[in-house]
Coordinates of N, CA and C and ligand atoms in Angstrom, one line a residue:
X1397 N 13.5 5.1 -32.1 CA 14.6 5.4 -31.1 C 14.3 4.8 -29.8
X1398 N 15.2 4.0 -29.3 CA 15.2 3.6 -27.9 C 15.5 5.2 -26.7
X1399 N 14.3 5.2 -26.6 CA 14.1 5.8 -24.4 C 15.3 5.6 -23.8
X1400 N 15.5 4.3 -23.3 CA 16.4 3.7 -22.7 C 17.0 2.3 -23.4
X1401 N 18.3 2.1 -22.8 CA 18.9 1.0 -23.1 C 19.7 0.8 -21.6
X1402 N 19.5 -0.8 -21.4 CA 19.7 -1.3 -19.9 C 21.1 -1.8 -20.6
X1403 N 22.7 -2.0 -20.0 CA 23.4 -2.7 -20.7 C 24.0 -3.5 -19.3
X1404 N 24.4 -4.6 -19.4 CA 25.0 -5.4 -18.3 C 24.5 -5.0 -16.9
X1405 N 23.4 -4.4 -16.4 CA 23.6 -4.4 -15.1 C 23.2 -5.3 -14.5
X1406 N 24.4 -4.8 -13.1 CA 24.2 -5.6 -12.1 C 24.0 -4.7 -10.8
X1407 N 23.3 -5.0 -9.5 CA 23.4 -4.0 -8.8 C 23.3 -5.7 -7.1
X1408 N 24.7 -5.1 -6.3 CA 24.7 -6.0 -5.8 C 24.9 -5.2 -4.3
X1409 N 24.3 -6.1 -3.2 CA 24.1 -5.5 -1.7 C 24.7 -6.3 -0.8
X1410 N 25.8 -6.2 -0.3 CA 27.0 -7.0 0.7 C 26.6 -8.4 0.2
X1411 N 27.2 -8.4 -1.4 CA 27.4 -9.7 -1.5 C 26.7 -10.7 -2.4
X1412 N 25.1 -10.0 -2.2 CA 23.9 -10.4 -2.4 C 23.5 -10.1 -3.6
X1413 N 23.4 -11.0 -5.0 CA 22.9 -10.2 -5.8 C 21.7 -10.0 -6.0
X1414 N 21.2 -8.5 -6.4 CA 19.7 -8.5 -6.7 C 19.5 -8.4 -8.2
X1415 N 20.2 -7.9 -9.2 CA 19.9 -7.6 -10.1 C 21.3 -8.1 -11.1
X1416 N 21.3 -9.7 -12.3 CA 21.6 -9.8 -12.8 C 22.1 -9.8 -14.4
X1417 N 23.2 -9.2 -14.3 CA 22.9 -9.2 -16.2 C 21.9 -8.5 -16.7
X1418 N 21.4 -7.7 -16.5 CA 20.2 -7.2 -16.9 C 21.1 -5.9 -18.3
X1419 N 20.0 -6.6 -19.7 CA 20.3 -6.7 -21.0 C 18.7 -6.2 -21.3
X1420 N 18.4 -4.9 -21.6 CA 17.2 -4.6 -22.2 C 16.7 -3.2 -22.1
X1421 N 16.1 -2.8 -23.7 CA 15.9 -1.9 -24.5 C 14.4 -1.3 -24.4
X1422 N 14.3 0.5 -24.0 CA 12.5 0.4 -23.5 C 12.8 1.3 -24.4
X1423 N 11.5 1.0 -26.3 CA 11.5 2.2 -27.1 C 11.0 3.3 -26.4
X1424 N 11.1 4.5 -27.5 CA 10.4 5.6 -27.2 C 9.0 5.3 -27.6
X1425 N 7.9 5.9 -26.6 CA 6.8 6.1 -26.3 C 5.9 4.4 -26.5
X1426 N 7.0 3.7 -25.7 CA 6.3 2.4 -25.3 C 5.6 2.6 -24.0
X1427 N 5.1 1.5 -23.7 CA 3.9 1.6 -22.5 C 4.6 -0.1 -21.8
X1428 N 5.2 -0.2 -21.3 CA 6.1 -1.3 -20.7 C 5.9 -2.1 -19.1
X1429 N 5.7 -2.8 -19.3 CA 4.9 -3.5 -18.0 C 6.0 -4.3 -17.2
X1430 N 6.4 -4.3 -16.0 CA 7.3 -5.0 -15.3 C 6.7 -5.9 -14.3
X1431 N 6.9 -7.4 -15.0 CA 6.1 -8.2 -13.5 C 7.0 -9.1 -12.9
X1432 N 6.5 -9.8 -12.0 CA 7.1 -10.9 -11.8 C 7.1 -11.1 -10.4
X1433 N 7.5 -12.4 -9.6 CA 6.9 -12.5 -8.0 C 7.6 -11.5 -7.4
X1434 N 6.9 -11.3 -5.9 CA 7.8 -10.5 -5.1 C 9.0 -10.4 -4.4
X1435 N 10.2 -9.8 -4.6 CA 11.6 -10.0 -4.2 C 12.5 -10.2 -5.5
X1436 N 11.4 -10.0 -6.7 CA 12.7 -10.5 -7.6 C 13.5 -9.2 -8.4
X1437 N 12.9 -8.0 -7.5 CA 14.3 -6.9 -8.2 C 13.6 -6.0 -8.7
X1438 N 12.0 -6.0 -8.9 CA 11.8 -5.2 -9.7 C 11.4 -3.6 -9.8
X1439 N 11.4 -3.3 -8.1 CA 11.3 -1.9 -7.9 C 13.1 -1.9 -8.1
X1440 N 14.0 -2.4 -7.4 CA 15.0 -2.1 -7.8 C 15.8 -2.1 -8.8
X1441 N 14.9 -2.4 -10.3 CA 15.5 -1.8 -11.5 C 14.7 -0.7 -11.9
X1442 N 13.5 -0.7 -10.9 CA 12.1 0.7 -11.9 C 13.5 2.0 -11.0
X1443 N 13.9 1.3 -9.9 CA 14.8 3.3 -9.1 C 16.2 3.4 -9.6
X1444 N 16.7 1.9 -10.6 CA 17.5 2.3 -10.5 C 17.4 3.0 -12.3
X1445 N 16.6 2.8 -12.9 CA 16.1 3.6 -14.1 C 15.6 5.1 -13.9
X1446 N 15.1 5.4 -13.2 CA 14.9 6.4 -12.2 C 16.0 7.1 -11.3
X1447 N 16.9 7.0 -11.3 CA 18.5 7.3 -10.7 C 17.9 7.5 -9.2
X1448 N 17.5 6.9 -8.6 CA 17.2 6.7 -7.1 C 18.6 6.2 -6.1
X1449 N 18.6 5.0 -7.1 CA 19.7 4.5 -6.9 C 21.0 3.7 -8.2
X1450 N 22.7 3.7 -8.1 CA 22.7 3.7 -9.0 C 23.5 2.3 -9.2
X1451 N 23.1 1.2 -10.3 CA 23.8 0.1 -10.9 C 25.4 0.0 -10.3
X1452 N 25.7 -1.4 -9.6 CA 26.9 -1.6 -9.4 C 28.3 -1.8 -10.2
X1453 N 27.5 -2.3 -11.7 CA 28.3 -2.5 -12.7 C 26.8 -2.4 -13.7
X1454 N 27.5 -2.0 -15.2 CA 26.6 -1.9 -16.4 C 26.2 -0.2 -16.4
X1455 N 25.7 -0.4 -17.5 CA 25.0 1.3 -18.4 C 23.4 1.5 -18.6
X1456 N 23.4 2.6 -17.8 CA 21.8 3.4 -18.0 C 22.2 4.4 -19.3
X1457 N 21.6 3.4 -20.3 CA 21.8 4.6 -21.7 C 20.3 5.6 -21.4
X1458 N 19.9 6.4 -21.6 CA 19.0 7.4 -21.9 C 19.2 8.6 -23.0
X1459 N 18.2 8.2 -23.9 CA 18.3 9.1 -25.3 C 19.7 9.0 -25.6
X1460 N 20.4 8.4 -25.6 CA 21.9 7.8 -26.2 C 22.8 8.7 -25.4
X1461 N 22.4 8.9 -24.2 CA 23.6 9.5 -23.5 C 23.3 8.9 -22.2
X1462 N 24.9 8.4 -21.8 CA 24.9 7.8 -20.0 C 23.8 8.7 -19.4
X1463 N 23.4 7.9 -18.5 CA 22.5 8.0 -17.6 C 23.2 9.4 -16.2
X1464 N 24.6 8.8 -16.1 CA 25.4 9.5 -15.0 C 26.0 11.0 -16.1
X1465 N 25.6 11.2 -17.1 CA 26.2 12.6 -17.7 C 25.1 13.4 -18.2
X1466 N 23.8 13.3 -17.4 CA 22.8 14.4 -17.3 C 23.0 15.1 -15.5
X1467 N 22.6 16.0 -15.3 CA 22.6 16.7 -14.2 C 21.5 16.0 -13.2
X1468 N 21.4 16.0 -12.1 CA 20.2 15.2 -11.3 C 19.3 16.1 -11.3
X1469 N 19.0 17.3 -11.7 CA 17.9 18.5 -12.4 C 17.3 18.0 -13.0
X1470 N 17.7 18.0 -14.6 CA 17.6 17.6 -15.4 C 17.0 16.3 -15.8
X1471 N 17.7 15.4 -15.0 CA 17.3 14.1 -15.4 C 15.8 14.0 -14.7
X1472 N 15.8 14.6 -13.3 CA 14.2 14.2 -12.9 C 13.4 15.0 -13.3
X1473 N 13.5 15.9 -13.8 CA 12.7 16.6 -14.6 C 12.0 15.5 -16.2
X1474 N 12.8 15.1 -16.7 CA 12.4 13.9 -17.7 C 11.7 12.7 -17.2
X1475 N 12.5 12.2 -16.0 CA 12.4 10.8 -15.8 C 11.8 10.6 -14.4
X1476 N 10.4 10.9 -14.2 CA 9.6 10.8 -12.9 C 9.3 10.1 -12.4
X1477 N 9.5 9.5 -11.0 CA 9.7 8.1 -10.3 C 8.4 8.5 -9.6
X1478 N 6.9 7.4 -9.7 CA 5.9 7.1 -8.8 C 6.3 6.7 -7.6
X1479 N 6.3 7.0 -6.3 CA 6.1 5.9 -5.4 C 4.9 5.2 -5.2
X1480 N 5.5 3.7 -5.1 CA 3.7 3.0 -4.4 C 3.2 3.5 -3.3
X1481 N 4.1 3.8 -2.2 CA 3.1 4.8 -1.1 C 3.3 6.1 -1.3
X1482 N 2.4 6.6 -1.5 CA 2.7 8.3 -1.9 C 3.0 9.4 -0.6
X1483 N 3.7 10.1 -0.9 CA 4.8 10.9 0.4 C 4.2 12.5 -0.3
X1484 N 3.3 13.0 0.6 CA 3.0 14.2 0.3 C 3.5 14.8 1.6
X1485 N 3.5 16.1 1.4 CA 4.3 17.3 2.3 C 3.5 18.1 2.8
X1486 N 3.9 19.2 3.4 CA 3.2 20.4 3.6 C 1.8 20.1 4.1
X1487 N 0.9 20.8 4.0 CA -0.5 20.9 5.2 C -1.8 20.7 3.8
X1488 N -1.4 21.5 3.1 CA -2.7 21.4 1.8 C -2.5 20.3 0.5
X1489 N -3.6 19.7 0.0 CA -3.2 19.7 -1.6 C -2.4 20.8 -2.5
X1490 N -2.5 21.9 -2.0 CA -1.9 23.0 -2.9 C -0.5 23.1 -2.6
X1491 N 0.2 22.7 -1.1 CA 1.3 23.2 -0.9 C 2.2 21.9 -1.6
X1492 N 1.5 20.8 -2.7 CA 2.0 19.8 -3.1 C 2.2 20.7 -4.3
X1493 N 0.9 20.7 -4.7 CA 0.9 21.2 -6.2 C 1.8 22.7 -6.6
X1494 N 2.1 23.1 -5.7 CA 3.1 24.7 -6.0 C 4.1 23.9 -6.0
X1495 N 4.5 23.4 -5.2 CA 6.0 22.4 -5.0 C 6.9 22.8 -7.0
X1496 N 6.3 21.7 -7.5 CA 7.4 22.2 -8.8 C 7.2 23.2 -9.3
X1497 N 6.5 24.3 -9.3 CA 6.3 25.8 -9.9 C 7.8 26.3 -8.7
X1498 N 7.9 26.1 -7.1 CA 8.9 26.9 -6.4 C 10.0 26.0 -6.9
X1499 N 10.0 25.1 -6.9 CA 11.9 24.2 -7.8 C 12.1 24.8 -8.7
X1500 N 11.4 25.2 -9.1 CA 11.5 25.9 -10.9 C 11.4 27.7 -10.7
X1501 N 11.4 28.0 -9.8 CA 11.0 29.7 -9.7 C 10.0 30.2 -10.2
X1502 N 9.0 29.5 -10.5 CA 8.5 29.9 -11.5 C 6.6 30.3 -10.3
X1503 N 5.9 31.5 -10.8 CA 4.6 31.6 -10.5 C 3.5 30.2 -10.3
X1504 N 2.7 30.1 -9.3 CA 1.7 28.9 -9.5 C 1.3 29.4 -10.2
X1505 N 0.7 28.1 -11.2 CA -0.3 28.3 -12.1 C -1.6 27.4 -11.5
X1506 N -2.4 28.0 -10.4 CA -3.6 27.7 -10.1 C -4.4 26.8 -11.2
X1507 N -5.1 27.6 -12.2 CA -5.8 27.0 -13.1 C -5.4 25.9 -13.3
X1508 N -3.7 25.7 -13.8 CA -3.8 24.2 -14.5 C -3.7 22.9 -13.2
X1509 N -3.4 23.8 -12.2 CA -3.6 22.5 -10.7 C -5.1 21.9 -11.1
X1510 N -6.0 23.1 -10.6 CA -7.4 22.7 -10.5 C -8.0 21.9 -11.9
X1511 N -7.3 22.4 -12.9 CA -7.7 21.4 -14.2 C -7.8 19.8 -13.8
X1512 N -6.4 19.8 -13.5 CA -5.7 18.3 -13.3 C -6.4 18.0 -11.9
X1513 N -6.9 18.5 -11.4 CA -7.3 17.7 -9.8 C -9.1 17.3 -10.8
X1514 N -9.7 18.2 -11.3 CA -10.8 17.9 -12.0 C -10.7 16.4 -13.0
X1515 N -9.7 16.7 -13.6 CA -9.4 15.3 -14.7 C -9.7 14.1 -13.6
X1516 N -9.1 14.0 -12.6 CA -8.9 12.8 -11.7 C -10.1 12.7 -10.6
X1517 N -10.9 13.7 -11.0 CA -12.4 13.3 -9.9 C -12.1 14.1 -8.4
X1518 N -11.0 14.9 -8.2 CA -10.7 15.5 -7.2 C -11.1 17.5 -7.6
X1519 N -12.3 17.7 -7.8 CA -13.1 18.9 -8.2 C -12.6 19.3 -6.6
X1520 N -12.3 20.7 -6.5 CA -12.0 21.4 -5.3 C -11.9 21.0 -4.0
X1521 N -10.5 20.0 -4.3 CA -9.3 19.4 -2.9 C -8.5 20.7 -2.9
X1522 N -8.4 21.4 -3.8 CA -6.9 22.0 -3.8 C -6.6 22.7 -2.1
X1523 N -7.7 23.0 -1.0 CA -7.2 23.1 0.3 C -7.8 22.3 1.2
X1524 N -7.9 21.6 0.4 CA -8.1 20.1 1.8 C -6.9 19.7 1.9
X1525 N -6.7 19.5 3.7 CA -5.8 19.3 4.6 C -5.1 17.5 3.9
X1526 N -3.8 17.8 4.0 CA -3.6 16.0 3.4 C -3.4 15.7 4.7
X1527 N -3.8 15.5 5.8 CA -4.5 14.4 6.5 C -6.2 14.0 6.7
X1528 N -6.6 14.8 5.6 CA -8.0 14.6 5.6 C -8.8 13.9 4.1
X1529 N -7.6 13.5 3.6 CA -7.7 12.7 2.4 C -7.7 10.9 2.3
X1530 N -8.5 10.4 1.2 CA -7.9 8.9 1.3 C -6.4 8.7 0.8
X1531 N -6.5 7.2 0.9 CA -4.8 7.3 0.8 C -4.9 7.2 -1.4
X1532 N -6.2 6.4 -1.8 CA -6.6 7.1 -3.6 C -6.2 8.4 -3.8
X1533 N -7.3 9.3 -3.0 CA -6.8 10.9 -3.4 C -5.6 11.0 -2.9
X1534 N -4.9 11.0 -2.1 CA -3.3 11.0 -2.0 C -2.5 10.3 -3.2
X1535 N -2.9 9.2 -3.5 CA -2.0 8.6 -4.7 C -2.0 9.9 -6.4
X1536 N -3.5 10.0 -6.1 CA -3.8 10.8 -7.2 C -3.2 12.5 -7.0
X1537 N -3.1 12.8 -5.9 CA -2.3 14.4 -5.9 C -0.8 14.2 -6.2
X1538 N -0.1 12.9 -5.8 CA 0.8 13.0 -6.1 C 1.4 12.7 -7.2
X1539 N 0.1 11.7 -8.2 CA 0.2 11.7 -9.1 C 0.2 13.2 -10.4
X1540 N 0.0 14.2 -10.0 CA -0.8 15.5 -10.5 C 1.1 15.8 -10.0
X1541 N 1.3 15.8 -9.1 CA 2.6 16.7 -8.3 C 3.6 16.1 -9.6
X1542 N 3.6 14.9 -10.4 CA 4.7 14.6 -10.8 C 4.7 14.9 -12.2
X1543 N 3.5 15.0 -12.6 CA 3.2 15.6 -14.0 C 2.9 16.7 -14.3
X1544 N 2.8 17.7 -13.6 CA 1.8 18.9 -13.8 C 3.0 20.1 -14.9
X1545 N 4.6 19.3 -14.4 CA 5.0 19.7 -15.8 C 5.1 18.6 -15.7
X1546 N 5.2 18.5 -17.2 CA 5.2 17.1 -17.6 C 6.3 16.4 -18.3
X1547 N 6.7 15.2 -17.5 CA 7.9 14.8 -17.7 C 7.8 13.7 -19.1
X1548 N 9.1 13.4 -19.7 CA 8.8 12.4 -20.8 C 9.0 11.2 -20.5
X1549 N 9.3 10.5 -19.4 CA 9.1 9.3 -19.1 C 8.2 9.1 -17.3
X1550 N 7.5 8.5 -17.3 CA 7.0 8.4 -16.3 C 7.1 6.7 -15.3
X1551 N 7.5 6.5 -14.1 CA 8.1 4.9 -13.8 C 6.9 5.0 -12.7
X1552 N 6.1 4.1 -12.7 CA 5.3 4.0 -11.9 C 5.5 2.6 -11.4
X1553 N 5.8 2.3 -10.0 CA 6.1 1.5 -8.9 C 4.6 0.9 -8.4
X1554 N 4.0 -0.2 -9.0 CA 2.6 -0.9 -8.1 C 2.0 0.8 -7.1
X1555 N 1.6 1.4 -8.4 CA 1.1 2.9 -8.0 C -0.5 2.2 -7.3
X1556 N -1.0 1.1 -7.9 CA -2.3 1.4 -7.3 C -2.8 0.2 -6.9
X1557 N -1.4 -0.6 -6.3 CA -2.0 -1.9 -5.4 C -2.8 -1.5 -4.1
X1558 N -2.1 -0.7 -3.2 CA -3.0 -0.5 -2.4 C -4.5 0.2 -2.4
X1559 N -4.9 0.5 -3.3 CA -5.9 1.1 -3.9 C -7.5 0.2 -3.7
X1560 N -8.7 1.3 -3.5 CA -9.8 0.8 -3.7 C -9.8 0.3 -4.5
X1561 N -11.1 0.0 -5.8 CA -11.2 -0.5 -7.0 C -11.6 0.9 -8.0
X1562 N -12.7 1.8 -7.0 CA -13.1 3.0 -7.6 C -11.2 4.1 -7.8
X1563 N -10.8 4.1 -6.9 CA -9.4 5.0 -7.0 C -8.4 4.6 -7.9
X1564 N -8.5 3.2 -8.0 CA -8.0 2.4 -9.0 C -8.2 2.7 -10.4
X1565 N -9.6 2.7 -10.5 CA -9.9 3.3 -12.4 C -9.9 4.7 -12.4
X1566 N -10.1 5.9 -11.6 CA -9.6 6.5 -11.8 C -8.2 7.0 -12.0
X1567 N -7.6 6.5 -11.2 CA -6.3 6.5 -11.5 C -5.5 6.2 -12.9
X1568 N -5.9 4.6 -13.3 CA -5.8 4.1 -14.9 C -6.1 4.8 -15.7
X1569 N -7.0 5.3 -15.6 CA -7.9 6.4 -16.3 C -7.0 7.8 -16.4
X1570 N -6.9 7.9 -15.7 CA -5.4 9.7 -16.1 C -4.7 9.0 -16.5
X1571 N -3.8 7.9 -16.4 CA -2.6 7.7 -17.0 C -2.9 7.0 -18.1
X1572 N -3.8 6.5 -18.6 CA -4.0 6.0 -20.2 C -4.4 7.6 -21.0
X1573 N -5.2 8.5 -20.2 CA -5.0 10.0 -21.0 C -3.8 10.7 -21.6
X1574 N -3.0 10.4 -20.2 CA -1.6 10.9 -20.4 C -1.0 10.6 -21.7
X1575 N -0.9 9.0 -21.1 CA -0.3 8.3 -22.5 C -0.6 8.0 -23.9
X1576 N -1.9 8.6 -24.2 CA -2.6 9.1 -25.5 C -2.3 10.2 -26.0
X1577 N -2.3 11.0 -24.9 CA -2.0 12.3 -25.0 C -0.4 13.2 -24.9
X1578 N -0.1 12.5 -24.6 CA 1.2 13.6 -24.2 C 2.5 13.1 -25.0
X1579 N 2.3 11.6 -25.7 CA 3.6 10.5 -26.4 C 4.6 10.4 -25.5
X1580 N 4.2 10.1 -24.1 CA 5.2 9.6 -22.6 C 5.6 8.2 -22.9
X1581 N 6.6 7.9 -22.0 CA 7.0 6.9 -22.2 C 6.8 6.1 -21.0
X1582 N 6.1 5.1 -20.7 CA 5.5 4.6 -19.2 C 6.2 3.1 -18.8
X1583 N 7.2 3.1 -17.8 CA 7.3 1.5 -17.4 C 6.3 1.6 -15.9
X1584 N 5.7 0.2 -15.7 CA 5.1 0.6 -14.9 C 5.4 -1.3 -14.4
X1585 N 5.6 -0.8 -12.8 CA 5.9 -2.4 -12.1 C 4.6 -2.9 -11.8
X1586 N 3.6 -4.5 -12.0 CA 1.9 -4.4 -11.5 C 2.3 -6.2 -11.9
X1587 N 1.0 -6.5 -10.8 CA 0.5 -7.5 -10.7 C -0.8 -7.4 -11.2
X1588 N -1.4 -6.5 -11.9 CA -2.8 -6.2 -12.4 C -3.1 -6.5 -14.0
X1589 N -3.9 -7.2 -14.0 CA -3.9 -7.7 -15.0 C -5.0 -7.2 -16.2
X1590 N -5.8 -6.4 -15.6 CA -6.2 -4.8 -16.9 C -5.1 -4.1 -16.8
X1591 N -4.0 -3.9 -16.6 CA -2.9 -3.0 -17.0 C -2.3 -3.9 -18.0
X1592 N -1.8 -4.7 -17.5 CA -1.1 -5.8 -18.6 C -1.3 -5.5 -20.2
X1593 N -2.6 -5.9 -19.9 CA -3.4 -5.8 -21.4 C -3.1 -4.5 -22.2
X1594 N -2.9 -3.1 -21.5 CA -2.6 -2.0 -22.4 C -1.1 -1.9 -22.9
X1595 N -0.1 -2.7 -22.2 CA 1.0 -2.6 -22.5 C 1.3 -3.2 -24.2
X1596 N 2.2 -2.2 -24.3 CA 3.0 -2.9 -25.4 C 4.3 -3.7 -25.3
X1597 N 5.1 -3.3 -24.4 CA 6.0 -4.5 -24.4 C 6.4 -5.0 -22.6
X1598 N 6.2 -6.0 -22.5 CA 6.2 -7.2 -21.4 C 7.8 -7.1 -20.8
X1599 N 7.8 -7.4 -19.7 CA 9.1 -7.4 -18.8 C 9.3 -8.7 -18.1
X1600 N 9.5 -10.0 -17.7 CA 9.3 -10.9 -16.2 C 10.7 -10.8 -15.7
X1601 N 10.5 -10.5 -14.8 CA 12.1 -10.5 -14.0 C 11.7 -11.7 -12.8
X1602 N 12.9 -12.8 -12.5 CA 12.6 -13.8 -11.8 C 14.2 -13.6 -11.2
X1603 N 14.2 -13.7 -9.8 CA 15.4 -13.7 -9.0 C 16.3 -13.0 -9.4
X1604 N 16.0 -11.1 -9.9 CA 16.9 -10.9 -10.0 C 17.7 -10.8 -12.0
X1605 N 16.6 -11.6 -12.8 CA 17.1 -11.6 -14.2 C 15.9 -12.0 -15.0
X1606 N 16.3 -11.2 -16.3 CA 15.1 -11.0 -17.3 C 14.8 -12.5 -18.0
X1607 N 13.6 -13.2 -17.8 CA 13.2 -14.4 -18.0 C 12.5 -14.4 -19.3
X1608 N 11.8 -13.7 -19.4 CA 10.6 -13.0 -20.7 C 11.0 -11.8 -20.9
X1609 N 11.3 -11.1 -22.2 CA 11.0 -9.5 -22.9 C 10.2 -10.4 -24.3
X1610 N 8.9 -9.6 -24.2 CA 7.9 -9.5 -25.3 C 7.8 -7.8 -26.0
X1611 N 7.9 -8.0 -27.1 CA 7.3 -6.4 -27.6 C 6.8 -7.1 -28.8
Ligands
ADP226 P1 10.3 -6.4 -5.9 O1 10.0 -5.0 -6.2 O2 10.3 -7.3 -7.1 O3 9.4 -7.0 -4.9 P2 12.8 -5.4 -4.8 O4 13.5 -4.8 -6.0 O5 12.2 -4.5 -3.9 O6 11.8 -6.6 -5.3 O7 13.9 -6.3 -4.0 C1 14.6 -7.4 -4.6 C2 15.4 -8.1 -3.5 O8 16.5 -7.2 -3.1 C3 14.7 -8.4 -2.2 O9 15.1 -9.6 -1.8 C4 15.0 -7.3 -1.3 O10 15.0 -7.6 0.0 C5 16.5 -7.0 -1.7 N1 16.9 -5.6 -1.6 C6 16.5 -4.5 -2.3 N2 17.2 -3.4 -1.9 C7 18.1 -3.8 -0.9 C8 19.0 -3.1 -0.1 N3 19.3 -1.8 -0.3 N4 19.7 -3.9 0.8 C9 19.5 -5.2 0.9 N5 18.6 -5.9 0.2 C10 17.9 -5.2 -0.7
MG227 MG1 8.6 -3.8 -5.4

């Protein structure tokens, strides 16, 4: 079963197109790699798959239903957008990690925070101050804030260009878990070329349109 199905989009800005014709199918529980030079569109198809923002013409199919006839609840709850700079809130790691337990009404569940901060090399952050963090452990709490329920597709945006090399494998490191573990569906935008290699199916987008789909 196709995840997603991209159908004619285009998404155009006073005039200007960024995103042409775009014709392409991400199966379920592929691991899908989006590259290609800088400016050619490609965060602006990872948000507009991510309903960040929405196509000017053409169809976000998802699990065989428009993209626009899920609820915006709903849909982010399935379909969780990385940013490459990570935007954390509040004063603690913890006041991130309660964050979806209060959207949801639901009690913190402490233990499975501290699990997931342990997975990722972050053993007892949970009340370190987020201005007393690197900007790695920042990528990685917010990384934990987007999964901790766990969504079925995950869009990660050049999550760990700005990254040391050590914050970097760890980071790789949770998300090849994830995606062993959980049968997520991962597009991920990267100029890195050990990511590349785990992918199963290839994206190049060049000014705007799909140049290469490998699977
Ligand atoms: P990439 O992620 O591949 O570097 P982007 O998707 O961010 O590329 O941007 C593609 C092109 O579209 C760039 O030229 C960018 O300046 C332009 N662009 C993106 N969003 C907007 C917008 N809202 N208004 C004007 N131009 C935009
Ligand atoms: Mg980009």
């Amino acid at each position: 079963m196709n995840c997603f199905e991209i159908k004619d989009v285009n998404y155009t800005v006073k005039e200007q197109h960024i995103l042409n014709n775009i014709n392409i199918e991400i199966p379920e529980g592929s691991f899908t790699v989006v590259s290609g030079p800088s400016g050619s569109g490609k965060s602006t198809l990872l948000k507009m798959i991510g309903s960040l923002i929405s196509p000017t013409s053409g169809d976000i199919i998802y699990h065989e239903k428009n993209q626009t006839s899920y609820s915006p609840q709903e849909y982010r709850q399935e379909v969780s957008y990385c940013f490459q700079t990570p935007v954390l809130f509040g004063e603690t790691v913890r006041d991130n990690l309660k964050f979806p337990y209060e959207i949801r009404g639901l009690d913190f569940d402490e233990g499975r925070a501290q699990h997931l901060l342990d997975t990722v090399g972050l053993s007892g952050f949970i009340d370190k101050g987020i201005n007393d963090i690197s900007g790695g452990e920042k990528q990685r709490v917010a990384l934990i804030r987007n999964v901790i329920f766990m969504p079925k597709v995950l869009l990660l945006d050049e999550i760990t260009s700005a990254l040391d090399t050590e914050s970097k494998q760890e980071v790789w490191k949770f998300i090849n878990k994830l995606y062993s573990e959980e049968k997520l569906t991962i597009i991920s935008v990267t100029h890195q070329v050990d990511e590349i290699e785990n992918a199963t199916h290839k994206i190049i987008i060049e000014n705007g349109s799909v140049v290469n789909y490998e699977s």
